[in-house]
Short mmCIF file of C-alpha atoms in Angstrom, two decimals:
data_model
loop_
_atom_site.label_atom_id
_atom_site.label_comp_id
_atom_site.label_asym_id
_atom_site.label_seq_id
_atom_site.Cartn_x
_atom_site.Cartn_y
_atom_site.Cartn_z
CA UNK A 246 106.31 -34.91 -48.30
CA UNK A 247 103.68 -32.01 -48.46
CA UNK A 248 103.09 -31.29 -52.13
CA UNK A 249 100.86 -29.02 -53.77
CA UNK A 250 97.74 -29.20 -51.79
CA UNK A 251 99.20 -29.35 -48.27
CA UNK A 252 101.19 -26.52 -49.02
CA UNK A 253 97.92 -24.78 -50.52
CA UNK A 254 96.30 -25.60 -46.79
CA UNK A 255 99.15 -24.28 -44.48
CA UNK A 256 99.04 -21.06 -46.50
CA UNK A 257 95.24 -20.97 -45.91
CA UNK A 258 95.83 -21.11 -42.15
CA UNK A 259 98.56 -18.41 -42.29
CA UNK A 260 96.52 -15.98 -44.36
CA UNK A 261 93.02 -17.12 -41.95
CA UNK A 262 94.80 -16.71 -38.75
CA UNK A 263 97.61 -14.19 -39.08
CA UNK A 264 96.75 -11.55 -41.87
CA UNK A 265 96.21 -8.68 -40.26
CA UNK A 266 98.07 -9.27 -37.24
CA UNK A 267 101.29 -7.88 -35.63
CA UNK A 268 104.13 -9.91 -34.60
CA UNK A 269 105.16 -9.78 -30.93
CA UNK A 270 107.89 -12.18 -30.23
CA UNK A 271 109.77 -14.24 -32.33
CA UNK A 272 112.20 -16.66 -31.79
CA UNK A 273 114.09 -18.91 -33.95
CA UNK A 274 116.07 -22.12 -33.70
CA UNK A 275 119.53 -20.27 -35.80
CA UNK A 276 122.07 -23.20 -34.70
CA UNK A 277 120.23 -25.13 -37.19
CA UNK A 278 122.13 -23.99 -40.65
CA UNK A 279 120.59 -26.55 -42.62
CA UNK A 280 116.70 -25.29 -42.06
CA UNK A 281 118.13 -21.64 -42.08
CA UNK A 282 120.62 -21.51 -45.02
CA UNK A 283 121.13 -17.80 -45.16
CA UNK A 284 120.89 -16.82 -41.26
CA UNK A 285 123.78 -17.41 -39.08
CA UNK A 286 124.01 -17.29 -35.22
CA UNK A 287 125.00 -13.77 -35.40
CA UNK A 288 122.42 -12.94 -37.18
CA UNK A 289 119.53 -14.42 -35.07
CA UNK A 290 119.20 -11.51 -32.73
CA UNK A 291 119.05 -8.87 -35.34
CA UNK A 292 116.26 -11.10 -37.27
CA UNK A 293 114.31 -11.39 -34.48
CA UNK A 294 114.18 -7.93 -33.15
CA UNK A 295 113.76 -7.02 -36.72
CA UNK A 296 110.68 -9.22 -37.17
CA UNK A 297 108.76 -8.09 -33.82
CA UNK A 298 105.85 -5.19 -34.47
CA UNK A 299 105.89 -5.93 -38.00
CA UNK A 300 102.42 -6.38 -39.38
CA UNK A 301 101.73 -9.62 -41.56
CA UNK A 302 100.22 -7.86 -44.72
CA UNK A 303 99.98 -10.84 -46.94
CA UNK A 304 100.20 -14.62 -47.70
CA UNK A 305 101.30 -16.33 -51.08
CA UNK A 306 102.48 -19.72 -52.44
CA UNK A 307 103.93 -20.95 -55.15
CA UNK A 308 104.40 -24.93 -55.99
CA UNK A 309 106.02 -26.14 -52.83
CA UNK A 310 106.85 -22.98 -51.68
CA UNK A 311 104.81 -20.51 -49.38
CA UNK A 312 105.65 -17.27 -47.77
CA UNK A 313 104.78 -14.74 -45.27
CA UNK A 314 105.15 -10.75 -46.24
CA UNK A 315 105.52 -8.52 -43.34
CA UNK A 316 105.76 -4.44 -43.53
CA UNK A 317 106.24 -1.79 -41.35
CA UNK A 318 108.33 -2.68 -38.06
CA UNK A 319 110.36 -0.43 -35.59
CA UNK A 320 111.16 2.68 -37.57
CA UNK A 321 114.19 3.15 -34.06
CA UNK A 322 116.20 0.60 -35.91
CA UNK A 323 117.86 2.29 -38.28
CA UNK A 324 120.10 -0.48 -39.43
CA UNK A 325 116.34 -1.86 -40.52
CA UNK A 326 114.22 1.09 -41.53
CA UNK A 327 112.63 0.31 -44.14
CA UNK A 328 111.24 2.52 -47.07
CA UNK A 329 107.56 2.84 -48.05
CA UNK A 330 107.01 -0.29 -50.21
CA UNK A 331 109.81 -2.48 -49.13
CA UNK A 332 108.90 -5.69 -47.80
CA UNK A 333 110.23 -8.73 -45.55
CA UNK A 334 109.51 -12.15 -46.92
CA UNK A 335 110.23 -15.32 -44.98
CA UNK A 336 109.74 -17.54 -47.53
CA UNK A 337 109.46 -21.06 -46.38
CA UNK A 338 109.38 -25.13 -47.77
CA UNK A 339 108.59 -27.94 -45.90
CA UNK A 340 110.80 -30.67 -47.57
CA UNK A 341 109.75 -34.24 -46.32
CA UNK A 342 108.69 -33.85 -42.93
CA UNK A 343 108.24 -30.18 -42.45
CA UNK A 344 104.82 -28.52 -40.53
CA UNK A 345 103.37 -25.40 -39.22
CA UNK A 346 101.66 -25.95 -36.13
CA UNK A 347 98.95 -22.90 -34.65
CA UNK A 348 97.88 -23.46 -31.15
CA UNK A 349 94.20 -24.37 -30.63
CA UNK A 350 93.84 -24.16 -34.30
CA UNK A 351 92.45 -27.27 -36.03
CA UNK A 352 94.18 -28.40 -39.11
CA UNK A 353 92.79 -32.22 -41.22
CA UNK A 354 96.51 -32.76 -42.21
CA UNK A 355 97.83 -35.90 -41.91
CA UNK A 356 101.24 -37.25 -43.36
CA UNK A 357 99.85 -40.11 -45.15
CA UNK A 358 103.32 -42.25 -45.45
CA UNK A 359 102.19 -43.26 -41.65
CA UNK A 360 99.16 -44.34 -42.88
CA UNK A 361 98.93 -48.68 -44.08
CA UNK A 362 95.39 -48.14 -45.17
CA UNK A 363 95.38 -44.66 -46.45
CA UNK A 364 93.20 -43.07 -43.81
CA UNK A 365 94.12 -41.22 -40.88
CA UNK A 366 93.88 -42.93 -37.55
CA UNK A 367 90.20 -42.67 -35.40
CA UNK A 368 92.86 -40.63 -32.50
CA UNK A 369 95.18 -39.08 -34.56
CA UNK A 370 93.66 -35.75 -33.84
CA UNK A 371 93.10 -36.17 -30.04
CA UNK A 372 96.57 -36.94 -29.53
CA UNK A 373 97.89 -34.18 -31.92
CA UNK A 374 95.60 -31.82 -29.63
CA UNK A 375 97.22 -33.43 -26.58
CA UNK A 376 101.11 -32.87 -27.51
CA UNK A 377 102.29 -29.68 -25.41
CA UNK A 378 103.42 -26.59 -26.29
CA UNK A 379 105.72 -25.70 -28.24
CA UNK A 380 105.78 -28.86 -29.86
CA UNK A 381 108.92 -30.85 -30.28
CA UNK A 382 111.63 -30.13 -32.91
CA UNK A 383 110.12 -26.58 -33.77
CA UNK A 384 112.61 -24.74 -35.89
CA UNK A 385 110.71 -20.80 -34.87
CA UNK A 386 108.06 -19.64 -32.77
CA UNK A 387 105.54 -17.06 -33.93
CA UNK A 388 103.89 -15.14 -31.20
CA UNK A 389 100.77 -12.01 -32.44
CA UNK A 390 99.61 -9.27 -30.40
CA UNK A 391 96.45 -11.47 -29.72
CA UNK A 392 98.49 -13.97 -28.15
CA UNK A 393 98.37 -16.58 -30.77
CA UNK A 394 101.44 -18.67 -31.41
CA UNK A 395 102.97 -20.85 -34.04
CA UNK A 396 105.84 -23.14 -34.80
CA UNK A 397 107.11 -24.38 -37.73
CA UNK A 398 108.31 -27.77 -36.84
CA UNK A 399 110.75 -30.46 -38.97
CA UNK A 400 112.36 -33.63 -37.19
CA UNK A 401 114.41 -34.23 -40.06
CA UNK A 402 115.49 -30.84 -40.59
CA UNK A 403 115.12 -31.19 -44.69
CA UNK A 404 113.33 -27.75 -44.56
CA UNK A 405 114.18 -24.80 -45.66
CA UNK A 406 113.52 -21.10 -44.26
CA UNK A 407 114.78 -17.92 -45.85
CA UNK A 408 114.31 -13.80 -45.24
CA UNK A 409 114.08 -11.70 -47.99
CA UNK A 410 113.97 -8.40 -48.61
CA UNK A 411 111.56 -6.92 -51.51
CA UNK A 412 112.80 -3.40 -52.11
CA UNK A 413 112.26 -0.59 -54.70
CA UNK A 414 108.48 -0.67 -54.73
CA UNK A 415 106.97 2.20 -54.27
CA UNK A 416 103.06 1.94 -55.15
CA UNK A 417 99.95 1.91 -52.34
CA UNK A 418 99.75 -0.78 -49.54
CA UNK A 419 97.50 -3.19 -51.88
CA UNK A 420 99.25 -2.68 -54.77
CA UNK A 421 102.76 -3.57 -53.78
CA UNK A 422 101.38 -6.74 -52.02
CA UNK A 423 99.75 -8.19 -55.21
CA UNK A 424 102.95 -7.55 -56.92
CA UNK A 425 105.18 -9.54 -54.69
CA UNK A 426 104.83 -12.38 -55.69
CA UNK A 427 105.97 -11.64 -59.24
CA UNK A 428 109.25 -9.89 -57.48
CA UNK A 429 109.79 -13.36 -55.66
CA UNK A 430 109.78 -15.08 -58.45
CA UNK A 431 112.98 -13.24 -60.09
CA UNK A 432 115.23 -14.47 -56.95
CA UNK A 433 116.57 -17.62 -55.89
CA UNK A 434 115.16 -20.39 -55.67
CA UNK A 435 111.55 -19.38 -57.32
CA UNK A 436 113.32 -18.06 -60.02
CA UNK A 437 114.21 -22.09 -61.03
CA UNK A 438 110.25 -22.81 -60.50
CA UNK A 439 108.14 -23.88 -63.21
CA UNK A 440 104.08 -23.00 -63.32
CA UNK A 441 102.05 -23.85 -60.91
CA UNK A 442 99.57 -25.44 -62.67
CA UNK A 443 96.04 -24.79 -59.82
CA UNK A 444 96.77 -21.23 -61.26
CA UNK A 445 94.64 -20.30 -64.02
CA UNK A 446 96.16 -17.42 -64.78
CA UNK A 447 99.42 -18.52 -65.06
CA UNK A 448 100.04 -21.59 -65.78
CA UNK A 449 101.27 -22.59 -69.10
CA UNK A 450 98.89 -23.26 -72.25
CA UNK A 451 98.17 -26.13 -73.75
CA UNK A 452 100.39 -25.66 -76.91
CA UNK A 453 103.18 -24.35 -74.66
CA UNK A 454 103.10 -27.76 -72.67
CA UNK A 455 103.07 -29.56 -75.86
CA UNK A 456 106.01 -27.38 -76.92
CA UNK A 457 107.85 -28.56 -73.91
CA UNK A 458 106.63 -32.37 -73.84
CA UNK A 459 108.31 -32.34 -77.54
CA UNK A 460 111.48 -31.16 -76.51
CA UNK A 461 112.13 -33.99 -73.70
CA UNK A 462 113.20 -37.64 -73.90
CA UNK A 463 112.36 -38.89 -70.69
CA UNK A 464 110.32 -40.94 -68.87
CA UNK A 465 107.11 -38.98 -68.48
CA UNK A 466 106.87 -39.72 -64.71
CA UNK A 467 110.54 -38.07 -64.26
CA UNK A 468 108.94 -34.74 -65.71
CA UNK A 469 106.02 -34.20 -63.64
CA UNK A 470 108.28 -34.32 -60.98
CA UNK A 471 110.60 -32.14 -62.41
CA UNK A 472 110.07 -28.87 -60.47
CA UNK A 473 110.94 -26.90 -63.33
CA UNK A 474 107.86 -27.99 -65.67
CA UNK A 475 105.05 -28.67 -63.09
CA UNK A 476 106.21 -26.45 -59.60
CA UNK A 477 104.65 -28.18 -56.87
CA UNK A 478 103.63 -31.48 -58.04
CA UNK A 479 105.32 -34.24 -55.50
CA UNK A 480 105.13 -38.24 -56.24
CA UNK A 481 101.49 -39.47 -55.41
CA UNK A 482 100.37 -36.40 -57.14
CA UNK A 483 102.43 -37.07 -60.46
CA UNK A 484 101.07 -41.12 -60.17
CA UNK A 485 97.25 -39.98 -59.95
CA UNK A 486 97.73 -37.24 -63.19
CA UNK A 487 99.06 -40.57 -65.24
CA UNK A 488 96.42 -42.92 -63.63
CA UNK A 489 93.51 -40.38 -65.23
CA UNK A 490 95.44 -39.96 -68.37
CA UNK A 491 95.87 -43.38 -68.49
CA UNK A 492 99.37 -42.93 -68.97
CA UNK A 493 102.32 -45.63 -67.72
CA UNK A 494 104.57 -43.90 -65.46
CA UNK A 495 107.41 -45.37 -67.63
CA UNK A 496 106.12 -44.25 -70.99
CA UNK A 497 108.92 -42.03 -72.50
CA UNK A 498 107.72 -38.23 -73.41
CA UNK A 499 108.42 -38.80 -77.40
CA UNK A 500 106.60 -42.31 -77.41
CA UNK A 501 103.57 -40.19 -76.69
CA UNK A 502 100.65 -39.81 -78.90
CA UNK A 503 99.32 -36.22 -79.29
CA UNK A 504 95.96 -37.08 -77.98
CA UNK A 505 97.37 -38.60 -74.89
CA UNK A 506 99.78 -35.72 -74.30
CA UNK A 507 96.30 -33.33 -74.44
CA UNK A 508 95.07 -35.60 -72.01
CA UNK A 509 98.17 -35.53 -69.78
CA UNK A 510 97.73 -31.50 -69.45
CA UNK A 511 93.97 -31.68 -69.21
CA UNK A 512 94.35 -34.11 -66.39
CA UNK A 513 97.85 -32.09 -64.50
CA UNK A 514 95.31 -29.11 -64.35
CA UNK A 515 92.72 -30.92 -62.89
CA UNK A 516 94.25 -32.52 -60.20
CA UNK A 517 96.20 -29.72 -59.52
CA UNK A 518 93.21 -27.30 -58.87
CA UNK A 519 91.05 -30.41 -57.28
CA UNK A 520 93.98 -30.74 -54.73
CA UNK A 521 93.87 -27.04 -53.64
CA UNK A 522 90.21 -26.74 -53.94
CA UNK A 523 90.52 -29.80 -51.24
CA UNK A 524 93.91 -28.31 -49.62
CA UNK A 525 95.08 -31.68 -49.02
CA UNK A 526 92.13 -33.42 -47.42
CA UNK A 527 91.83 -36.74 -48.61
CA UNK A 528 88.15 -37.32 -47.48
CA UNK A 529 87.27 -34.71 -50.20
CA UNK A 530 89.15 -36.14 -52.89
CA UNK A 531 86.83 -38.27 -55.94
CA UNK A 532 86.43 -41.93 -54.97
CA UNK A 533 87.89 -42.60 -58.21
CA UNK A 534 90.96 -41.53 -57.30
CA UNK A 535 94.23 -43.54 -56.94
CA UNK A 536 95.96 -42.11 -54.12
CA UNK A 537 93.36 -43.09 -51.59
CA UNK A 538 94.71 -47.02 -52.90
CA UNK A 539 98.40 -46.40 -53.57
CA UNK A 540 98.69 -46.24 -49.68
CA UNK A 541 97.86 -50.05 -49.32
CA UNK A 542 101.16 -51.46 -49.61
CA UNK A 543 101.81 -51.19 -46.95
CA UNK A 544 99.03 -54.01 -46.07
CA UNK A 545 100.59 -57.68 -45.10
CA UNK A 546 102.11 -59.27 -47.87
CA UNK A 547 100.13 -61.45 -50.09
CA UNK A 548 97.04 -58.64 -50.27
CA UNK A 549 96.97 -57.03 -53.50
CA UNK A 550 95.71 -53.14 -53.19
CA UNK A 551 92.68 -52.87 -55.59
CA UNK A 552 91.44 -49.96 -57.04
CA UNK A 553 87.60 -48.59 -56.27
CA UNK A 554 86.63 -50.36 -59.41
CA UNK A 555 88.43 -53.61 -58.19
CA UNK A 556 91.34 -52.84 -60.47
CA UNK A 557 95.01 -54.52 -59.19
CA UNK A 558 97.35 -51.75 -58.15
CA UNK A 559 100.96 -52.28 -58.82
CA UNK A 560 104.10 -50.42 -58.17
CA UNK A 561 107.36 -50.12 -60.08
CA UNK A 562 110.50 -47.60 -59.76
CA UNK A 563 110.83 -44.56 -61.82
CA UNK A 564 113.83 -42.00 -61.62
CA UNK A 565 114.75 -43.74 -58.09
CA UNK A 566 110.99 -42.90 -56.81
CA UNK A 567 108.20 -45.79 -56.09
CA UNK A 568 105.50 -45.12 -58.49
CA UNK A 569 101.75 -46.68 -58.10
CA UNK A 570 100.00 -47.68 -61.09
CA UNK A 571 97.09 -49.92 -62.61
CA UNK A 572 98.72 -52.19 -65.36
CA UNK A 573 95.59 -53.03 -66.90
CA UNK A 574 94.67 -49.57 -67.54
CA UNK A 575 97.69 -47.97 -67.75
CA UNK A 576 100.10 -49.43 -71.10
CA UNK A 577 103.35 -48.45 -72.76
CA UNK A 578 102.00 -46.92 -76.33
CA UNK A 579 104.26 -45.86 -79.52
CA UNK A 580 103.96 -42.58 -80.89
CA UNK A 581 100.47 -43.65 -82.61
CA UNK A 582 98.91 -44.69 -79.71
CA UNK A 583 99.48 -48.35 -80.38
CA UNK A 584 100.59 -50.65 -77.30
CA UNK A 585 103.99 -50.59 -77.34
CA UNK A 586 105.42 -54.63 -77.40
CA UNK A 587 108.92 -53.97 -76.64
CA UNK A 588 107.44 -52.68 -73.00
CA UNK A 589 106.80 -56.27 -72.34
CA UNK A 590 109.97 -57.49 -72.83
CA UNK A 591 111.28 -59.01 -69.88
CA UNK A 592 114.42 -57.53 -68.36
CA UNK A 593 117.82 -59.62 -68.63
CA UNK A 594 118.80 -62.40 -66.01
CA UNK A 595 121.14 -61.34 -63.37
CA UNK A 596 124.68 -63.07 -64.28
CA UNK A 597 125.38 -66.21 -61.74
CA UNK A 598 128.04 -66.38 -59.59
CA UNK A 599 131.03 -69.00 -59.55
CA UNK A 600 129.27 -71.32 -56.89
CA UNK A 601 125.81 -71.21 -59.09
CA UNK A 602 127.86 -71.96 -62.57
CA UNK A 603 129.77 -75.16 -60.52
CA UNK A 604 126.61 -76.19 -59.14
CA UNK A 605 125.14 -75.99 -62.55
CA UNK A 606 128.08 -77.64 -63.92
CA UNK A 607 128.31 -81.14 -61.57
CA UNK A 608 124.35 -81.17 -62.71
CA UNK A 609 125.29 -81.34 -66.45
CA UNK A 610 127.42 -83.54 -65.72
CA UNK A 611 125.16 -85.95 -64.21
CA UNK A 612 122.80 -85.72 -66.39
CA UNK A 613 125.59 -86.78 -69.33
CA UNK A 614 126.06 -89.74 -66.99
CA UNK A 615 122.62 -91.12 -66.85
CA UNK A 616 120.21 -90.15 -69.47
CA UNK A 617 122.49 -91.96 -72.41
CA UNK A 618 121.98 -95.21 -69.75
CA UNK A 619 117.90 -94.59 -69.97
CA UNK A 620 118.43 -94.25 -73.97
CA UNK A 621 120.69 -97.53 -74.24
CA UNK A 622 118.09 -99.43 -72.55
CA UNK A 623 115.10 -98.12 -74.46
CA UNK A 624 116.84 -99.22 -77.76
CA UNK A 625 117.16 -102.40 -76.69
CA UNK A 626 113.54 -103.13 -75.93
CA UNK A 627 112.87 -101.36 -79.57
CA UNK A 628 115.00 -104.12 -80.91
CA UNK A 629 113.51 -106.80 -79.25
#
C-alpha cells in the first residue's frame, strides 16, 4: 500500500505537472461505486462537464490522502456556477493497489510487495514505459489544454475518489488556496485524521504525544498504525520508527519507559519527514534502514534476512498485520526500562486431538508393560 511518502510523491507530480493548467476532458469510470462512493451513474455526466475548463489552482496532502483543487469552470452552467472563492476538491486515496499514471512522465515508484529482494527489477521501468495508453483498470482520465493526460488506476478497486465542494470563502486567489486545506480537514473523512507528522507545523508536540501514549493500552505497533494518532503512517513505515527506537512491535504503550516513548516521537518525526524528503524512493533512504531488509522474506526458505549490520531479521503478527523486527535489538521492557521476562514466556501448547491422546495412550501403555521387565531384571543382577 502507498503510505506516507508515495503519497508525498504522486502529489509532487500533480502539483509539477498540472498546477497551472486547465482541464479539457475528463472522463470517469462511475459504474465503479466502490472507488467513487459519493458519485452515481447519473451523476457522471454532470461531474464531468462540470470538471472541464476548470483551472487546477492547487495541490495538497494529508497522511494518505491527497487532493486536487480546481476553480473557475463554465460560468453557462448555472446549476454549477460557482461564487468567487468556492472551490472543487477531488480528494483522492490510493488504498492497496491504487496509482496515478502521467503519460511520458517518469515516476521511481515501485510497489515493493512485488519485490523478493527489496529492489526494483533492472526492466521494471522499460516495461512500465511500454504498457499503452490508457493503461489498464484506470478508474478516470485527466486530459489539460496542453494535451497531457492522466489516469488514476486501481486493479483491486480498494480506492477511494470523492468531489467536494469548499464554499463560503471569500478572500484573494492565494489566500483561499492556502486555507483549504484547513476547510478539508473539518469534513469527512479528514476530519477522523490524526497529524501528519513530516509537517512541522502541525504535527503534535512532544508532551502532547506523551499525553496520548499515556492514555492507551495497546500494543505500540497497533497505534502507529492507527490513522487517528499518526495520519499516514502504513506498516513498513510503523516497523522502521520501532526498529530506530529500538522498540518491540509488541511492547504495550503503558510498559513504556519515558525515555523510550521520547525516542519513539523523535524517531516517528524523522522517518516521517526522511520519507517525504525521499517521496518514496528507496535508493535514497539511509543504509541503516530496515525496510530495504524486511522485503527479504520473501527469499527461499532456510535464508535468514540480515540486517546491514548482519543483524537477523524476524517477523511476528501484530493487530492481524506482519511486522519485521530485529530481536536482538529490539526487547519487551517494563515501565523502567528493564527487559521485560514475562515477554519470553512461551505461548501455551495447542490442545491434542482424540487420535493424538489414543496414540499417546497405547504408548503409556507400553511403556507400563516393559520398563518394570528391564527393572526386574536389573534387581536381580544387584542381588547376585
Amino acid at each position: 500500500m502507498p503510505e506516507l511518502g508515495e503519497v508525498a510523491h504522486a502529489a509532487k507530480l500533480l502539483s509539477t505537472n498540472l498546477k497551472g493548467k486547465t482541464i479539457a476532458k475528463f472522463i470517469t469510470d462511475a459504474k465503479d461505486t466502490l472507488v467513487f462512493p459519493s458519485l452515481s451513474p447519473q451523476d457522471r455526466s454532470q461531474v464531468e462537464s462540470a470538471y472541464v475548463s476548470k483551472r487546477i489552482a492547487d495541490v495538497g496532502r494529508h497522511g494518505k490522502y491527497f487532493w486536487i483543487v480546481l476553480s473557475g469552470g463554465r460560468q453557462s452552467d448555472t446549476t454549477n456556477k460557482k461564487k468567487t472563492g468556492e472551490y472543487d476538491v477531488m480528494l483522492m486515496h490510493f488504498g492497496m493497489t491504487g496509482w496515478l499514471n502521467i503519460q511520458n512522465v517518469h515516476s521511481h515508484f515501485f510497489p515493493m510487495e512485488r519485490s523478493r529482494n527489496g529492489k526494483k527489477p533492472d526492466n521494471y521501468d522499460e516495461k512500465a514505459a511500454a504498457e499503452p495508453w490508457p493503461p489498464k483498470y484506470y478508474k478516470f482520465l485527466l486530459s489539460t489544454d496542453d494535451g497531457l493526460e492522466i489516469a488514476f488506476t486501481d486493479p483491486r478497486r480498494l480506492s477511494r475518489i470523492r468531489f467536494l465542494e469548499i464554499a463560503n470563502i471569500k478572500k484573494s486567489d492565494m489566500e483561499t488556496v492556502e486555507q483549504v486545506e484547513s476547510e478539508l480537514m473539518r469534513v469527512e473523512p479528514l476530519v477522523r485524521m490524526g497529524p501528519d507528522f513530516s509537517k512541522i507545523e502541525n504535527r503534535w508536540s512532544q508532551d502532547q504525544f506523551l499525553e496520548v501514549l499515556a492514555k492507551r493500552k495497546v500494543p505500540i505497533k497497533s497505534l502507529l498504525l492507527d490513522q487517528a494518532v499518526c495520519a499516514g503512517v502504513g506498516n513498513w513505515m510503523a516497523d522502521e520508527i520501532l526498529f530506530q527506537s529500538r522498540i518491540h512491535p509488541e511492547q504495550y504503550t503503558n510498559k513504556m519507559s519515558l525515555e523510550k516513548k521520547k525516542l519513539l516521537y523523535d524517531m516517528l518525526c524523522e522517518v516521517c519527514e526522511v520519507s517525504v524528503e525521499t517521496e518514496g524512493d528507496t535508493e535514497k533512504f539511509p543504509k541503516s534502514w530496515l525496510m530495504l531488509h524486511r522485503w527479504s522474506k520473501r527469499q527461499k526458505q532456510g535464508e535468514r534476512p540480515m540486517t546491514a549490520d548482519k543483524y537477523i531479521v524476524d517477523f511476528v503478527t501484530v493487530g492481524g498485520r506482519t511486522s519485521c523486527f530485529v530481536p536482538e535489538l529490539q526487547k519487551k521492557e517494563n515501565a523502567t526500562g528493564e527487559e521485560d521476562d514475562s515477554a519470553s514466556e512461551s505461548k501455551p501448547k495447542a490442545k491434542a486431538n482424540s487420535r493424538t491422546k489414543r496414540l499417546k495412550t497405547e504408548q503409556t501403555q507400553e511403556d507400563k508393560l516393559v520398563k518394570p521387565a528391564r527393572t526386574r531384571r536389573k534387581t536381580r543382577q544387584g542381588d547376585r
